[in-house]
mmCIF file of C-alpha atoms in Angstrom:
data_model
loop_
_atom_site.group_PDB
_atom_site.id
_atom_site.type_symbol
_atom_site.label_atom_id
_atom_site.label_comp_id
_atom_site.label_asym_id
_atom_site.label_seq_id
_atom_site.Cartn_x
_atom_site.Cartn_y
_atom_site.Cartn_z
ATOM 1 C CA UNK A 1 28.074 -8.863 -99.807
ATOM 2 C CA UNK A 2 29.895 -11.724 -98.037
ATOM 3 C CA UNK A 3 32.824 -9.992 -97.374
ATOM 4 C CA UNK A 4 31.034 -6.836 -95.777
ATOM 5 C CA UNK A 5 29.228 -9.632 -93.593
ATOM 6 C CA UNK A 6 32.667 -11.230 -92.872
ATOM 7 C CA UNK A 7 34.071 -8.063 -91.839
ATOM 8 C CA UNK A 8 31.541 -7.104 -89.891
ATOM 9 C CA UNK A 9 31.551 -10.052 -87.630
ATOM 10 C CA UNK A 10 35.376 -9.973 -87.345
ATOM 11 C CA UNK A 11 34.735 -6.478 -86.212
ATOM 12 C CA UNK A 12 32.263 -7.585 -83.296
ATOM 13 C CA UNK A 13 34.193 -10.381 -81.916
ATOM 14 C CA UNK A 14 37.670 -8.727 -81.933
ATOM 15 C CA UNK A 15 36.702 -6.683 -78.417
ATOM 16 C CA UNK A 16 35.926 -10.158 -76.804
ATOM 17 C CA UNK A 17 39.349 -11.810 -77.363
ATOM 18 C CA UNK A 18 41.306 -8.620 -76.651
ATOM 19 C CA UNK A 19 38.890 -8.044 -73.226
ATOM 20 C CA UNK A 20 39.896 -11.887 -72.683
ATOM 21 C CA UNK A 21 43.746 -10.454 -72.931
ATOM 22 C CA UNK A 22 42.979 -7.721 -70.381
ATOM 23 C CA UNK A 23 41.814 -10.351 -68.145
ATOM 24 C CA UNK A 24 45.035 -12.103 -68.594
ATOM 25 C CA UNK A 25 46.910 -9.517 -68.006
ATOM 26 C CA UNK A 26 45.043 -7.470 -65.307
ATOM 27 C CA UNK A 27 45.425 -10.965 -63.394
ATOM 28 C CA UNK A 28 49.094 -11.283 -64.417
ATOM 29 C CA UNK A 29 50.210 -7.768 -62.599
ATOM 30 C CA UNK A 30 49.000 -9.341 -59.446
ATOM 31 C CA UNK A 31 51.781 -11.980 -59.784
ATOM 32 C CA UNK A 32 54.618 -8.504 -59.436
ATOM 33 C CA UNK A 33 53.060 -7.892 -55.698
ATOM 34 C CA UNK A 34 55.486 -9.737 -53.747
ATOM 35 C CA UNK A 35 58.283 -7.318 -55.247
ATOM 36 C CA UNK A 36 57.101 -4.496 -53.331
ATOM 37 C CA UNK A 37 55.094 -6.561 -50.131
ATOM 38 C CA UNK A 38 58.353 -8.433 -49.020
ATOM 39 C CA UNK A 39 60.040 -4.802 -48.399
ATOM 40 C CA UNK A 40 56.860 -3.483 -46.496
ATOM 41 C CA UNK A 41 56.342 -6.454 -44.413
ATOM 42 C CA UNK A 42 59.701 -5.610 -42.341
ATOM 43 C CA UNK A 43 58.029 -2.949 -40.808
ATOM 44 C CA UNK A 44 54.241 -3.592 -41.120
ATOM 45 C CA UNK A 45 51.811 -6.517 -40.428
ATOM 46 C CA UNK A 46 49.621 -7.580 -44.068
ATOM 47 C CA UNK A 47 46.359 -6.186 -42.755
ATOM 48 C CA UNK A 48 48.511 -2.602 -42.008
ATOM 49 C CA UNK A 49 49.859 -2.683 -45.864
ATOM 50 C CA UNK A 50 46.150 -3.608 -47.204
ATOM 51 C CA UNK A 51 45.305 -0.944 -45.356
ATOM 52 C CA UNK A 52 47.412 1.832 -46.548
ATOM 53 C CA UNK A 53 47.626 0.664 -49.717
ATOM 54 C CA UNK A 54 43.627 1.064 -50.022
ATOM 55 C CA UNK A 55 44.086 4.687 -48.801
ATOM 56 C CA UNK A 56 46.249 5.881 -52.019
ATOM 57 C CA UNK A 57 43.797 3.455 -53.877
ATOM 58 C CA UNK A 58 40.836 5.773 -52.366
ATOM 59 C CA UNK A 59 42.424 9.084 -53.044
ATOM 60 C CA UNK A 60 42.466 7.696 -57.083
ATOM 61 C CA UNK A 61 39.265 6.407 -57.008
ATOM 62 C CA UNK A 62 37.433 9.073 -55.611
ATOM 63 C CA UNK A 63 37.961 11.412 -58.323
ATOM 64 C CA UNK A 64 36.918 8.595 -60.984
ATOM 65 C CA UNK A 65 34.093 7.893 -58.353
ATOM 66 C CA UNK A 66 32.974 11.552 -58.704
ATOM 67 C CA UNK A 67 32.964 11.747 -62.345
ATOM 68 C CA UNK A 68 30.361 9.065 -62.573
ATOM 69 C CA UNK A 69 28.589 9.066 -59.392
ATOM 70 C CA UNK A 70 25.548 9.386 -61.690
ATOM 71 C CA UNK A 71 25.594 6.096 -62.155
ATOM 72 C CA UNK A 72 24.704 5.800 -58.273
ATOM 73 C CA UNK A 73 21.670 6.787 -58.618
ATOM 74 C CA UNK A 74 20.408 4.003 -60.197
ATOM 75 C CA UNK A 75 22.314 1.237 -57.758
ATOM 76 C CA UNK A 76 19.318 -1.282 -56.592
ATOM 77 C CA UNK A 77 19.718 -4.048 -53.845
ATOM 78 C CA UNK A 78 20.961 -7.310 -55.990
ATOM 79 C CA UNK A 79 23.820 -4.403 -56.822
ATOM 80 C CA UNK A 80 24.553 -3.238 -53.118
ATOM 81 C CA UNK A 81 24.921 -6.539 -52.529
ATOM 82 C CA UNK A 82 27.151 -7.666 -55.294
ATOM 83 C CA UNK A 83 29.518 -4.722 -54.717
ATOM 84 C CA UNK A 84 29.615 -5.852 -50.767
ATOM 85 C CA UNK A 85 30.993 -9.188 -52.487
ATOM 86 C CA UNK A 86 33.168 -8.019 -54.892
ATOM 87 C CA UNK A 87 34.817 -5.363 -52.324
ATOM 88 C CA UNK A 88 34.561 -7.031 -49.003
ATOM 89 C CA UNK A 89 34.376 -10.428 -49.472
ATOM 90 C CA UNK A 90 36.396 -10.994 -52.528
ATOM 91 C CA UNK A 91 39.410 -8.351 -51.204
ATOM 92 C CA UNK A 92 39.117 -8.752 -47.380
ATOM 93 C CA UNK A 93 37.426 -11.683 -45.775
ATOM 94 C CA UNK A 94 38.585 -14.329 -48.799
ATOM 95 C CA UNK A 95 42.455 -13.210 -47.756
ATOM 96 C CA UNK A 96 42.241 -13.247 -44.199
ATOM 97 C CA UNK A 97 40.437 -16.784 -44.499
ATOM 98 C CA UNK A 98 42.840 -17.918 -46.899
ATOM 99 C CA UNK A 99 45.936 -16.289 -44.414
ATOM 100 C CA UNK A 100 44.171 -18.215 -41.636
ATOM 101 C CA UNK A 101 43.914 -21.170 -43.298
ATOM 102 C CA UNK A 102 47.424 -21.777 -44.223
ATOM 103 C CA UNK A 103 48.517 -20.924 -40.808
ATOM 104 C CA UNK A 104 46.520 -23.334 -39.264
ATOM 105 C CA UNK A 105 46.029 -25.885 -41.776
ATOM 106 C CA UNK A 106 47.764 -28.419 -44.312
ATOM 107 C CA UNK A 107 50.155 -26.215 -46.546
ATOM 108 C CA UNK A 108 49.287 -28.724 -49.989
ATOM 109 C CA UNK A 109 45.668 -29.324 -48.649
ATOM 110 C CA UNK A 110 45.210 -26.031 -48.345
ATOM 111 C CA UNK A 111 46.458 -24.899 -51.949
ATOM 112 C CA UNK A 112 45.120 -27.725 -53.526
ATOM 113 C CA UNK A 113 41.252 -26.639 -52.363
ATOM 114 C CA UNK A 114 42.484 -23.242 -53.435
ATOM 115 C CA UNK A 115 42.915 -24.414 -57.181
ATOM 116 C CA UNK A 116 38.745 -25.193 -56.878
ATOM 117 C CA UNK A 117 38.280 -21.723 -57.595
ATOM 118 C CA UNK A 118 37.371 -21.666 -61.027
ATOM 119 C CA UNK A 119 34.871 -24.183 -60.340
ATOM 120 C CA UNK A 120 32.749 -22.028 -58.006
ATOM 121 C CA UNK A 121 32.808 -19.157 -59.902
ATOM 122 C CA UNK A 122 31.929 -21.292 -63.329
ATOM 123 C CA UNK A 123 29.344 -22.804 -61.301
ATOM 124 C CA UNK A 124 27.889 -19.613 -60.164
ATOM 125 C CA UNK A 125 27.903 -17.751 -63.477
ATOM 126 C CA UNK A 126 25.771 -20.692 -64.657
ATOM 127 C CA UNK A 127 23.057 -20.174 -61.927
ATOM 128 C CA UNK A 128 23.498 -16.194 -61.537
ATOM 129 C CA UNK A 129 24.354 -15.329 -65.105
ATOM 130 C CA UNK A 130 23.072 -18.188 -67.154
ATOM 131 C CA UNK A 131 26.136 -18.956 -68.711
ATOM 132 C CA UNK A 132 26.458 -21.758 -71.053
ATOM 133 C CA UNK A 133 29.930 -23.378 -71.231
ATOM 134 C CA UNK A 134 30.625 -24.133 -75.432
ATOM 135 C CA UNK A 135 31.806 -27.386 -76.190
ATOM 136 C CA UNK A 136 35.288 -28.547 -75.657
ATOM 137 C CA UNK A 137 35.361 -26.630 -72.597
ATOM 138 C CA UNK A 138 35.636 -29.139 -69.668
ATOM 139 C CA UNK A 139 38.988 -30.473 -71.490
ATOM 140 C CA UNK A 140 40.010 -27.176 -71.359
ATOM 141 C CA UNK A 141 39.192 -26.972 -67.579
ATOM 142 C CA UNK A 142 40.690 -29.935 -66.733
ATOM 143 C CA UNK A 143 44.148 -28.751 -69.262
ATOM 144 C CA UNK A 144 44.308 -25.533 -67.503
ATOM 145 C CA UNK A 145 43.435 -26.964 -63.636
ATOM 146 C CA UNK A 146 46.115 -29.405 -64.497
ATOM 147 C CA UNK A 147 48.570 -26.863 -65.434
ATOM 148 C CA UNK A 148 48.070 -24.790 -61.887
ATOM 149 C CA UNK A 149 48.656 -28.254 -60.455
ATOM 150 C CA UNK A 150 52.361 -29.025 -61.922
ATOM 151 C CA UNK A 151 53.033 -25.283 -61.208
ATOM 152 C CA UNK A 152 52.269 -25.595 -57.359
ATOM 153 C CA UNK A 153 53.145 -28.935 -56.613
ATOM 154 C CA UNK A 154 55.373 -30.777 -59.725
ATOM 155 C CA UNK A 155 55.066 -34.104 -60.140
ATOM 156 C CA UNK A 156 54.479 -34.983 -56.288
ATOM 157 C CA UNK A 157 50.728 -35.976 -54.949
ATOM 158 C CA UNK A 158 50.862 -33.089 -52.404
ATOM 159 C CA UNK A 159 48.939 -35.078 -49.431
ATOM 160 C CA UNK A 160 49.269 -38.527 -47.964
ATOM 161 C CA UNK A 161 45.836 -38.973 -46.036
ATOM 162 C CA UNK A 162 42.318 -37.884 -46.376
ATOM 163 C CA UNK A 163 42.809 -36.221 -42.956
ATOM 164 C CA UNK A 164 44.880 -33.623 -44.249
ATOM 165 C CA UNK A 165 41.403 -32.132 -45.821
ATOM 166 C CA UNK A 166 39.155 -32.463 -42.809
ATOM 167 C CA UNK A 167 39.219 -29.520 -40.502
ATOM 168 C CA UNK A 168 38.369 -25.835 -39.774
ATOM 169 C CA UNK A 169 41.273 -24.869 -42.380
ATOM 170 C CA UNK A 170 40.130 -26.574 -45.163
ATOM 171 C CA UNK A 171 36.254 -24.913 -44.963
ATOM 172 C CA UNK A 172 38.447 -21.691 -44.700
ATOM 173 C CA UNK A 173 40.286 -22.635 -47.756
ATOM 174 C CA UNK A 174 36.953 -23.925 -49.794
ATOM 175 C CA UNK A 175 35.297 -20.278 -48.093
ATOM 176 C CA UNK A 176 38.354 -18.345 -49.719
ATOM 177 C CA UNK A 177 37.972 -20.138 -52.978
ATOM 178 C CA UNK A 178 34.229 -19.531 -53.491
ATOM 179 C CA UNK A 179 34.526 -16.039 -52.199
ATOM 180 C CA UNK A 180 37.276 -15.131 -54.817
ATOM 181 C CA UNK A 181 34.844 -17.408 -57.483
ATOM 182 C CA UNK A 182 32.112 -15.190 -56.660
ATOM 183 C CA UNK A 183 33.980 -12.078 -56.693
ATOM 184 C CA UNK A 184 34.546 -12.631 -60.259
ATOM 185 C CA UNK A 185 30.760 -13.512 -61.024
ATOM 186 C CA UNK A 186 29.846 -10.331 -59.482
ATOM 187 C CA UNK A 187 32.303 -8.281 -61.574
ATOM 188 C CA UNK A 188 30.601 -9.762 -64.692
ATOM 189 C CA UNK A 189 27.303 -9.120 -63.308
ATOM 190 C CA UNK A 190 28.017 -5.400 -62.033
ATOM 191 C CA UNK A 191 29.483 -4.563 -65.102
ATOM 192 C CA UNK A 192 25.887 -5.128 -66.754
ATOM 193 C CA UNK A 193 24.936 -1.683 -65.630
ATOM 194 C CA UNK A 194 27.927 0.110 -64.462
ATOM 195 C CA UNK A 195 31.119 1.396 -65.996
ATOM 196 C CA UNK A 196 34.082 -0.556 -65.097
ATOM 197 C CA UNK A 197 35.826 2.711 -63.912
ATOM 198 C CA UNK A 198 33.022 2.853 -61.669
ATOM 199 C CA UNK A 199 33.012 -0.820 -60.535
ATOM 200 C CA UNK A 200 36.779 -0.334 -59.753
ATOM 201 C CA UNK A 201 36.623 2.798 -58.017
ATOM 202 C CA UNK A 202 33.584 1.310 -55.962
ATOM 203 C CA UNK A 203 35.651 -1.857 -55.101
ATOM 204 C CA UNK A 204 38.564 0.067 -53.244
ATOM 205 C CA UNK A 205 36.312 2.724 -51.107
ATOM 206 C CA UNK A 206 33.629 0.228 -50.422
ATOM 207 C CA UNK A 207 36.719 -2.162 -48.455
ATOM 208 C CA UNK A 208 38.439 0.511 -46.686
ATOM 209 C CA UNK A 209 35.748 0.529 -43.807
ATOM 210 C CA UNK A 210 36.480 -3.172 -43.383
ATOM 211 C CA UNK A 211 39.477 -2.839 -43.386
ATOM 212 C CA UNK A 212 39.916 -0.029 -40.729
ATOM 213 C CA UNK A 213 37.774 -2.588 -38.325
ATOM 214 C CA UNK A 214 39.806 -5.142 -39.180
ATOM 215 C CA UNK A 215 43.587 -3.515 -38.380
ATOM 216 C CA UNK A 216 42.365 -1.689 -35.213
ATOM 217 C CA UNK A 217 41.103 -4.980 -34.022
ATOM 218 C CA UNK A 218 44.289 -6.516 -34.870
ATOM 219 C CA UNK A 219 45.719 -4.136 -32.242
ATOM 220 C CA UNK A 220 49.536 -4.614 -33.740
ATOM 221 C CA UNK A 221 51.656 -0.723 -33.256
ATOM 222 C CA UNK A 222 52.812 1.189 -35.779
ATOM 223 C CA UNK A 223 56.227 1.159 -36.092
ATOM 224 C CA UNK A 224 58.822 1.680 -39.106
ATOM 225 C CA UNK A 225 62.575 1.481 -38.704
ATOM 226 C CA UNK A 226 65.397 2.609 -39.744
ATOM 227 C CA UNK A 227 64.721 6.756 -40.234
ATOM 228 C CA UNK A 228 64.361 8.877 -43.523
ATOM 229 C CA UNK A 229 65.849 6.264 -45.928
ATOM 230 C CA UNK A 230 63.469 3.687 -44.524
ATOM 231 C CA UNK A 231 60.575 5.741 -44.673
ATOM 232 C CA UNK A 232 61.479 6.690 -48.163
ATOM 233 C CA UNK A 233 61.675 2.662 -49.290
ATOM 234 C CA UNK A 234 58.412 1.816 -48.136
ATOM 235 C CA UNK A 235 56.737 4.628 -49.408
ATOM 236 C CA UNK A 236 57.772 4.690 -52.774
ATOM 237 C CA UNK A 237 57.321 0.275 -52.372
ATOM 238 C CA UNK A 238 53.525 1.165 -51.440
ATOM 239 C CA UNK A 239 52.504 3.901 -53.813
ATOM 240 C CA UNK A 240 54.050 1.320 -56.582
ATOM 241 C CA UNK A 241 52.199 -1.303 -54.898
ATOM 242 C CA UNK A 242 49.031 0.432 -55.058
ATOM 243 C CA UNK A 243 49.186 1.803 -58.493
ATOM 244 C CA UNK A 244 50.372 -1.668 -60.049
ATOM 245 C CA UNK A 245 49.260 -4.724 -58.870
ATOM 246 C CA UNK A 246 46.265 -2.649 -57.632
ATOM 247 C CA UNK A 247 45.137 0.232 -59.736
ATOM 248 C CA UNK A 248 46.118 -0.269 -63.060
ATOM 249 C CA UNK A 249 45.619 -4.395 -62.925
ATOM 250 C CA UNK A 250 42.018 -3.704 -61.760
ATOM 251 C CA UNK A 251 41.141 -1.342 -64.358
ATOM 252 C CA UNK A 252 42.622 -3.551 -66.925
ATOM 253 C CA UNK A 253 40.634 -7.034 -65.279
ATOM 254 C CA UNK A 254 37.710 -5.090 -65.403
ATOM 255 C CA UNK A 255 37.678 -3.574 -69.143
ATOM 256 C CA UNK A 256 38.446 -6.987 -70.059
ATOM 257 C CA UNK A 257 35.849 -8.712 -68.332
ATOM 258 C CA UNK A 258 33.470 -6.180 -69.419
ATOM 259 C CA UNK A 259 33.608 -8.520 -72.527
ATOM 260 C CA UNK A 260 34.546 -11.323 -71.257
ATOM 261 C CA UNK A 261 32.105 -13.996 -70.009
ATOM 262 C CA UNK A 262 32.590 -15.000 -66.123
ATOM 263 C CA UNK A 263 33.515 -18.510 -66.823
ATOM 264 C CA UNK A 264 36.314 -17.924 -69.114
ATOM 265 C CA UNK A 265 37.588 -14.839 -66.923
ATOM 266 C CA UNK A 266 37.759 -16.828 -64.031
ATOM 267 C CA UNK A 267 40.432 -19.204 -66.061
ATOM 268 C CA UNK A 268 42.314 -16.258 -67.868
ATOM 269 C CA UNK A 269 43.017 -15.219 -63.992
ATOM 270 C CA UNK A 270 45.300 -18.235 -63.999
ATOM 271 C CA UNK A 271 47.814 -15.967 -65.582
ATOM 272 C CA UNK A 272 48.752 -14.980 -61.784
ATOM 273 C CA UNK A 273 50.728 -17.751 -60.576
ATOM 274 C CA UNK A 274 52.265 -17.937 -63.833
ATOM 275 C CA UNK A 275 53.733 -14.501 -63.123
ATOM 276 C CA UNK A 276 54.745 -15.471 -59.417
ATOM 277 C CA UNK A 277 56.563 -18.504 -60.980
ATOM 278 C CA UNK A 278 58.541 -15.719 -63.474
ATOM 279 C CA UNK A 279 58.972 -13.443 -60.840
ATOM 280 C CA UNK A 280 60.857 -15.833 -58.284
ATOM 281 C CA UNK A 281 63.062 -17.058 -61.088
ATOM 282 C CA UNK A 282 63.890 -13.548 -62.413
ATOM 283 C CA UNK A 283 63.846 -11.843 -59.257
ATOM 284 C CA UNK A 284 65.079 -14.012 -56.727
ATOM 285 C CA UNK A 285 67.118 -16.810 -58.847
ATOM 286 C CA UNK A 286 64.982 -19.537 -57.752
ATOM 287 C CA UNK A 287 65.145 -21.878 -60.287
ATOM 288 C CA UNK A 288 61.963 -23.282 -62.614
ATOM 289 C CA UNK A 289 61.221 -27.097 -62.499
ATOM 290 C CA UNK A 290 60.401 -28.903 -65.255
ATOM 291 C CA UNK A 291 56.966 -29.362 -64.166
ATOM 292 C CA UNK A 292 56.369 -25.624 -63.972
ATOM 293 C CA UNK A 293 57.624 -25.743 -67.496
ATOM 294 C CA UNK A 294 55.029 -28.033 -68.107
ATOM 295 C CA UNK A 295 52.510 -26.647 -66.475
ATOM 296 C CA UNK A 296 53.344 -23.208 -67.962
ATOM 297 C CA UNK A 297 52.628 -25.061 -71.911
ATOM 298 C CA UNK A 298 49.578 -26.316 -70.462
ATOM 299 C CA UNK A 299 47.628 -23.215 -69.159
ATOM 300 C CA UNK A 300 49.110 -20.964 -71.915
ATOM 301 C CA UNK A 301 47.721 -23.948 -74.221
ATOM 302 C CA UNK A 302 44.410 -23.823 -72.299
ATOM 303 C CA UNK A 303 44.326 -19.972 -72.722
ATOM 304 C CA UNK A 304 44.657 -19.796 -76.274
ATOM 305 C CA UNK A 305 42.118 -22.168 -76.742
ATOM 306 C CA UNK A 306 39.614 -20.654 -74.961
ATOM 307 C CA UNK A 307 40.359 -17.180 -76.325
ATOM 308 C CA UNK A 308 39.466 -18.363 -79.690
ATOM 309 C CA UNK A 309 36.361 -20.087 -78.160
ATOM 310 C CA UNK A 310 35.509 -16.404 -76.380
ATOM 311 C CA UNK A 311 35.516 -14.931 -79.645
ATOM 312 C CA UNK A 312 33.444 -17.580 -81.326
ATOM 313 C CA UNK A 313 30.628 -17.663 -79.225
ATOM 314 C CA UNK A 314 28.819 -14.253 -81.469
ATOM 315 C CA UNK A 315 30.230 -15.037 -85.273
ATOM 316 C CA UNK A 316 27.077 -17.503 -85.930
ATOM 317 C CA UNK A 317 24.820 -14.249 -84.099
ATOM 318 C CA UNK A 318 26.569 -11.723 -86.202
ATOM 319 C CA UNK A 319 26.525 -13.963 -89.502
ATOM 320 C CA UNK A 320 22.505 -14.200 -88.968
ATOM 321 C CA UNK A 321 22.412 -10.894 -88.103
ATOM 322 C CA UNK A 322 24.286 -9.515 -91.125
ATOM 323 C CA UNK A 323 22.134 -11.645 -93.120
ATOM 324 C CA UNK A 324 18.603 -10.704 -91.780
ATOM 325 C CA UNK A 325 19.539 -7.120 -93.042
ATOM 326 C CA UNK A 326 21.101 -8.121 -95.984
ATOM 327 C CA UNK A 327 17.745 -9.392 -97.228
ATOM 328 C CA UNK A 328 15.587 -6.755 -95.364
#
C-alpha cells in the first residue's frame, strides 16, 4: 500500500518540476534574439522589427486562436484586463519604457532597478494569487538576485551616488520591471481558465494594434538595402526570429507555467541572461569573466533548489490524499 501511495505522489509532482523546466527554457530561447535582431536592425528601427515580427506571429496564432475560440466565450472583465497586461503592457509599453530609460538614464542604475523584477511579480502573486512562498525561499531569492548581479555587473558596485537613481529614467526602469513582474502574474492567473495555446495565441494578436499605433507614430520610412540578397537575409532572420525566441519560447513558458507557481516562474525566467552571456561568448568571442562564472553557479544553484521546492509543495497533499482513500 505504501508504495502505490509513493508512486502516486511521484506521479503528481513530476508535471510541476518539468513545467518549472519549460519555464527555464521558454525564458532561455529569448537569450538567442540578438542573433537574428542585430542583422534586422541595419535596415529597420526596433519598433518596425516588433512589428513585423508580430505579423508572422499573428498568421500562427490565428489558426490556434480559431481552434479554441470557444474558450472566448467565457472571457469576463478581470480576464480582458489581464490579457491587456500580459499582451500590451508586458510586450509593448514595458520595452519601450525600458528602451527609453536606458537612453535617457544611468546605464548600471538603470539595470540594476531592472533586476527588481522578480520582486514585483512575487509580490503580486502574493496579493493576486495568494501565493505562499515555502521556507528557504528568500535565501534562494537573494542566491539567485545575486547571481543576475555578478552576471551584469562583476565584482564592481555599478553606481557611485544616490543621484544616479533619482529621475524620470529610473520610474521608467521600476515601470518596466513591474510591468514585466505583472506580466508573469497574469500568465499564471489566465492560465486558470484558459489553455496556454490560447493564452499565447491571445498575447501576439491582442499587441499588434499597439503596435501599429506605436510605429506609425514613430514616423521612421521603410527602407531595406542592398537588393534581393538583402531582402532574402532579413527575411529568413525574421521568420526565425519570430518562430524562436517568439513562438516556440512562448508556448514552452506557458505550458510550463501552467504548473508552475508565479513566484518561482518569475525566477526560472532568470535563465535569459544566462543565455545572452553564452551567446556573446559563443557567438561573438567575447570572453566570460569570472564573475559571470560565478554568477552562472549561483542562479543554476538557485534553480535547482527551487525546482525541488516546486515539486514539494503537493507530496504532503497527495500523501493525505492517498491515505484518506486508502482507509475509505
Amino acid at each position: 500500500m505504501s508504495q502505490v501511495t509513493a508512486s502516486s505522489s511521484g506521479v503528481r509532482t513530476a508535471p510541476l518540476r518539468s513545467g518549472f523546466w519549460l519555464v527555464v527554457l521558454g525564458a532561455a530561447l529569448w537569450g538567442v534574439d540578438p542573433l537574428f535582431r542585430i542583422i534586422l536592425l541595419k535596415s529597420l528601427t526596433s519598433s518596425q522589427i516588433v512589428l513585423l515580427e508580430h505579423v508572422v506571429l499573428f498568421l500562427a496564432a490565428a489558426p490556434v486562436l480559431w481552434r479554441h475560440r470557444a474558450e472566448l466565450k467565457s472571457v469576463r472583465l478581470r480576464q480582458a484586463v489581464a490579457l491587456l497586461i500580459v499582451s500590451w503592457g508586458g510586450s509593448a509599453v514595458a520595452t519601450i519604457l525600458f528602451t527609453k530609460a536606458l537612453s535617457t538614464g544611468d546605464l548600471n542604475a538603470v539595470l540594476l532597478l531592472q533586476k527588481l523584477q522578480p520582486l514585483f511579480a512575487i509580490g503580486l502573486a502574493a496579493i493576486i494569487l495568494k501565493e505562499r512562498l515555502p521556507k528557504n525561499f528568500g535565501p534562494l531569492i537573494f542566491v539567485a538576485l545575486a547571481g543576475t548581479y555578478l552576471l551584469t555587473f562583476g565584482w564592481t558596485i555599478p553606481f557611485g551616488h544616490v543621484n544616479n537613481f533619482v529621475g524620470v529614467s529610473s520610474l521608467m526602469a521600476l515601470g518596466a520591471a513591474a510591468l514585466w513582474g505583472g506580466s508573469t502574474v497574469m500568465g499564471r492567473y489566465l492560465l486558470g481558465s484558459m489553455k496556454y495555446e490560447t493564452v499565447t495565441s491571445l498575447r501576439f494578436i491582442l499587441a499588434l494594434p499597439l503596435l501599429f499605433v506605436i510605429t506609425s507614430m514613430e514616423g521612421a520610412p521603410w527602407q531595406i538595402h542592398g537588393g534581393l540578397g538583402a531582402s532574402s537575409a532579413i527575411a529568413i532572420n525574421l521568420l526565425l526570429q519570430a518562430l524562436l525566441p517568439g513562438l516556440l519560447s512562448m508556448l514552452l513558458y506557458y505550458k510550463g507555467l501552467n504548473t508552475t507557481k508565479a513566484s518561482f516562474a518569475t525566477l526560472a525566467e532568470l535563465s535569459f541572461p544566462m543565455t545572452g552571456i553564452l551567446i556573446n561568448w559563443i557567438v561573438y568571442h567575447q570572453i566570460v569573466t569570472l564573475p559571470q562564472i560565478a554568477g552562472f553557479a549561483l542562479i543554476w544553484t538557485a534553480l535547482f533548489f527551487i525546482s525541488n521546492q516546486q515539486s514539494r509543495q503537493v507530496v504532503p497533499a497527495n500523501l493525505e490524499l492517498s491515505t484518506t482513500k486508502r482507509t475509505a
